[in-house]
Amino acid sequence: MRLSTNNKAIIMAVFIAFGGFLFGYDMGVISGCLIMDDFIDRFGQGPPGARVLTSSRSSIITSLLSAGTFVGSLCQAFTSDRFGRRGSLLFWSGIFTVGTAIQTATNRSIVQLVIGRFIAGLGVGAMSAIVPLYNGETVPKAIRGALLVVYQIQVISGIFISYVIELGSHHLNNSGSWRIPVGLQMCWGLILLSGMFFLPESPRHLLGTGRRDKARKVIAQMNSVDIDDPLVMEIVEELEYGIKAENEGGKAGWLECFSTRNKLWFRTLNGIMLQAIQQLNGQNFYYYYGDTFFKSAGTTLDPYSIQTILGAVSVVGTFPALYLIEYWGRRDSLLIGAALQAACAIIAGLVGHFTLAPSGTPTSQLTARNKSGGDTLIAFAVLHVFSFSLSWGPTPWVYLGESFPLRVRPKSIALGSASNWIWNFLLSFFSPRIAADIGPLVLLIFAGVLIFGFVYVYICIPETKGLQLEEVDEMYRANIKPWNSYGWRPQLFDKVDEPNHEKDASADSGSVEVREVMEKKESDSA
């Protein structure tokens, strides 16, 4: 099929990926709030003037957003089908904006604060699943893979911007120190909300609801061609074929994501596992609690400056992933990233354990050994963050967006996203408690997860680079071992070209996809 792209499609997809910016910004902004004097005074415990923000309260404040994201990522599967992809984005961006307004308006009520974070989390979680779904169904194939990476770039950019804003606001001696960065989330939500009115509906949803003419118009716009161009008809036929395959046998249920047909259970499990390992590799620990963690490192830089540096490193590291995701491939990106991050986490954890002073030690009492250890820990934290941005940051989202057949794709993506958010919740809830007991050795736990991740990827994750949807199905049906998937080449369309084997191929495969391809081939030949 001939492919065409235009600037409008790119701008539209990047704007939709702004949903990732919302999550990244919130994840970064709460980290800085946890050590602001006014924030501690309002939401901490203890007598006035001597309040402290305990690890329990810190974990509750941080983790309630992640609890909301888990619920939202599942609920979007219903709204996306009922209201359409565009309508669902409108709904959930509105929910996010309401949640941030509740947070900003609170005075001293921690209950109001965490309720606002939970409501905002509903919107963030829903958008995390809708964004790859919408972009995958709307943008031209030529840029689809790169634009799945753009979602992670938006997440990292949101984190970085939040650090920059807090770097300037934390000097204020009033509630503005945290209300300004928290309240700005309403602006981000309103930007996304208002932009939805100017964006088209997904052509796949339009075709699924019988609006073929509108779908053709959207496809023509996104590919920069006339509505009567043959490319438009080719794409329409492809989408209608996918919709027909999806609807065959009735509406797909959640249990179908775990069926044995085409090893769907294994593919869904891989999506869930990759998202879980992504959250448990130590990266988000720096984002959520980095300010608190580095405050005891005894460096000459203040915690906000360190966080800003980490955010900048993350942004810089994610851009090469646009190239490396195709150069290394999905599988090698995960393997290389796991090895590099595990090494950084082990070194940082051991150096921190043996050289850092106990948490709460006054700066005047820190020795040269303590300060040197703090500098070393931060250096390897930077390398850890950079390695994540190259590999485990974007790659699980790319794998999630391209590994499932159309019939179960919305639900499988929802399950993968839900896995991401439930582990994000557990990480944010338990990490401060564990770190309070074992200090920098918490990084060794993350190193253990990364070693497990390396083994899991080697055994279970095949290379999907350059494969179309039908070809991914064929690879799983052929039971190709993941470590042998590099040199595998699809045979599906080769068999279609051999008339003598058509009957056998249809009988052997038992798949709707193969039968449809052969029928279309026969029709074209006639």
Coordinates of C-alpha atoms in Angstrom, one line a residue, residues 50-250:
A50 CA 7.1 21.6 64.0
R51 CA 5.0 19.5 61.6
V52 CA 6.5 16.7 59.6
L53 CA 5.3 14.8 56.6
T54 CA 5.6 11.1 57.6
S55 CA 6.3 8.4 55.1
S56 CA 2.7 7.2 55.5
R57 CA 1.2 10.5 54.6
S58 CA 3.7 11.0 51.7
S59 CA 2.8 7.6 50.3
I60 CA -1.0 8.3 50.6
I61 CA -0.7 11.7 48.9
T62 CA 1.4 10.3 46.1
S63 CA -0.3 7.0 45.5
L64 CA -4.0 8.1 45.3
L65 CA -3.4 9.5 41.8
S66 CA -2.1 6.1 40.8
A67 CA -5.1 4.3 42.3
G68 CA -7.3 6.6 40.1
T69 CA -5.3 5.9 37.0
F70 CA -5.8 2.1 37.5
V71 CA -9.6 2.6 37.5
G72 CA -9.6 5.1 34.7
S73 CA -7.5 2.9 32.4
L74 CA -10.1 0.2 32.6
C75 CA -13.2 2.4 32.4
Q76 CA -12.0 4.0 29.2
A77 CA -12.6 0.7 27.3
F78 CA -16.4 1.4 27.8
T79 CA -16.4 5.1 27.0
S80 CA -14.2 4.7 23.9
D81 CA -16.7 2.4 22.4
R82 CA -19.8 4.2 23.6
F83 CA -18.8 7.9 22.9
G84 CA -16.0 7.3 20.4
R85 CA -12.3 8.0 20.8
R86 CA -12.7 11.7 20.5
G87 CA -15.7 11.9 22.8
S88 CA -13.9 9.8 25.4
L89 CA -10.9 12.0 25.4
L90 CA -13.2 15.0 25.9
F91 CA -14.9 13.3 28.9
W92 CA -11.7 12.2 30.6
S93 CA -9.8 15.4 30.1
G94 CA -12.7 17.2 31.8
I95 CA -12.5 14.8 34.7
F96 CA -8.8 15.5 35.0
T97 CA -9.4 19.2 35.1
V98 CA -12.0 18.9 37.9
G99 CA -9.6 16.8 39.9
T100 CA -6.8 19.4 39.7
A101 CA -9.2 22.2 40.7
I102 CA -10.2 20.3 43.8
Q103 CA -6.5 19.9 44.7
T104 CA -5.7 23.5 44.2
A105 CA -8.6 24.8 46.2
T106 CA -7.8 22.8 49.4
N107 CA -6.5 24.7 52.4
R108 CA -5.5 22.2 55.1
S109 CA -7.6 19.2 54.3
I110 CA -5.5 16.2 53.3
V111 CA -8.8 14.3 52.5
Q112 CA -9.7 16.9 49.9
L113 CA -6.2 16.8 48.5
V114 CA -6.2 13.0 48.0
I115 CA -9.7 13.0 46.6
G116 CA -8.7 15.5 44.1
R117 CA -5.6 13.4 43.2
F118 CA -7.8 10.3 42.8
I119 CA -10.2 12.1 40.5
A120 CA -7.4 13.6 38.4
G121 CA -5.9 10.1 38.2
L122 CA -9.1 8.8 36.6
G123 CA -8.5 11.1 33.7
V124 CA -4.8 10.4 33.4
G125 CA -5.3 6.6 33.5
A126 CA -8.0 6.8 30.8
M127 CA -6.0 9.0 28.5
S128 CA -2.9 6.7 28.9
A129 CA -4.9 4.0 27.1
I130 CA -6.9 6.2 24.7
V131 CA -3.9 8.0 23.3
P132 CA -2.1 5.0 21.7
L133 CA -5.5 3.7 20.6
Y134 CA -6.5 6.9 18.9
N135 CA -3.2 7.6 17.3
G136 CA -2.9 4.0 16.1
E137 CA -6.3 4.2 14.4
T138 CA -5.9 7.7 13.0
V139 CA -2.3 8.5 11.9
P140 CA -0.7 7.1 8.8
K141 CA 1.2 3.9 9.2
A142 CA 4.5 5.4 8.1
I143 CA 4.7 7.4 11.4
R144 CA 2.7 5.2 13.7
G145 CA 5.7 3.6 15.5
A146 CA 7.5 6.9 16.1
L147 CA 4.3 8.6 17.4
L148 CA 3.9 5.8 20.0
V149 CA 7.3 6.9 21.3
V150 CA 6.1 10.5 21.3
Y151 CA 3.7 9.6 24.2
Q152 CA 6.7 8.8 26.4
I153 CA 8.4 12.0 25.3
Q154 CA 5.4 13.9 26.5
V155 CA 5.5 12.1 29.8
I156 CA 9.1 13.0 30.3
S157 CA 8.6 16.5 29.1
G158 CA 5.8 17.0 31.7
I159 CA 8.1 15.8 34.5
F160 CA 10.9 18.2 33.3
I161 CA 8.6 21.2 33.1
S162 CA 7.2 20.6 36.6
Y163 CA 10.8 20.6 37.9
V164 CA 11.6 23.9 36.2
I165 CA 8.4 25.5 37.6
E166 CA 9.1 24.3 41.1
L167 CA 12.7 25.4 40.9
G168 CA 11.3 28.9 40.7
S169 CA 8.3 28.6 43.0
H170 CA 9.7 26.8 46.0
H171 CA 11.4 29.9 47.3
L172 CA 8.0 31.5 48.1
N173 CA 7.1 31.5 51.7
N174 CA 3.4 30.9 51.3
S175 CA 1.0 28.5 49.6
G176 CA 1.9 29.9 46.2
S177 CA 5.0 27.7 46.4
W178 CA 2.9 24.6 45.8
R179 CA -0.4 26.1 44.6
I180 CA 1.2 27.6 41.5
P181 CA 2.7 24.4 40.1
V182 CA -0.3 22.3 41.2
G183 CA -2.8 24.8 39.8
L184 CA -1.1 25.0 36.4
Q185 CA -2.4 21.5 35.8
M186 CA -5.9 23.1 35.2
C187 CA -4.4 25.0 32.3
W188 CA -2.9 21.8 30.8
G189 CA -6.3 20.1 31.2
L190 CA -8.2 23.0 29.6
I191 CA -5.7 23.1 26.7
L192 CA -6.3 19.4 25.9
L193 CA -10.1 19.8 26.5
S194 CA -10.5 22.7 24.1
G195 CA -8.3 21.1 21.5
M196 CA -10.6 18.1 21.3
F197 CA -13.3 20.2 19.6
F198 CA -11.0 20.7 16.6
L199 CA -9.8 17.1 16.1
P200 CA -11.5 14.4 14.1
E201 CA -13.1 11.2 15.3
S202 CA -11.1 8.0 14.7
P203 CA -12.0 6.7 11.2
R204 CA -12.2 3.2 12.5
H205 CA -14.9 4.2 15.0
L206 CA -16.7 6.1 12.2
L207 CA -16.7 3.0 10.0
G208 CA -17.8 0.8 12.9
T209 CA -20.8 3.1 13.5
G210 CA -21.8 3.3 9.8
R211 CA -20.4 6.7 9.0
R212 CA -18.4 5.7 5.9
D213 CA -18.3 9.1 4.2
K214 CA -17.0 10.9 7.3
A215 CA -14.3 8.2 7.7
R216 CA -13.2 8.7 4.1
K217 CA -12.9 12.4 4.7
V218 CA -10.8 12.0 7.9
I219 CA -8.5 9.5 6.1
A220 CA -8.0 11.8 3.2
Q221 CA -7.1 14.7 5.5
M222 CA -4.6 12.6 7.6
N223 CA -2.9 11.4 4.4
S224 CA -2.9 14.7 2.6
V225 CA -4.7 13.3 -0.5
D226 CA -8.1 13.9 -2.2
I227 CA -11.1 12.0 -0.9
D228 CA -11.3 10.1 -4.2
D229 CA -7.6 9.0 -4.1
P230 CA -7.1 5.2 -4.4
L231 CA -5.1 5.3 -1.1
V232 CA -8.3 6.4 0.8
M233 CA -10.2 3.4 -0.6
E234 CA -7.4 1.0 0.3
I235 CA -7.3 2.2 3.9
V236 CA -11.1 2.1 4.1
E237 CA -11.1 -1.5 2.8
E238 CA -8.4 -2.5 5.3
L239 CA -10.2 -1.0 8.2
E240 CA -13.5 -2.6 7.2
Y241 CA -11.8 -5.9 7.0
G242 CA -10.4 -5.5 10.5
I243 CA -13.8 -4.5 11.8
K244 CA -15.4 -7.5 10.2
A245 CA -12.8 -9.8 11.7
E246 CA -13.3 -8.1 15.1
N247 CA -17.1 -8.5 15.0
E248 CA -17.1 -12.1 13.8
G249 CA -18.4 -14.4 16.6
G250 CA -20.1 -11.5 18.4

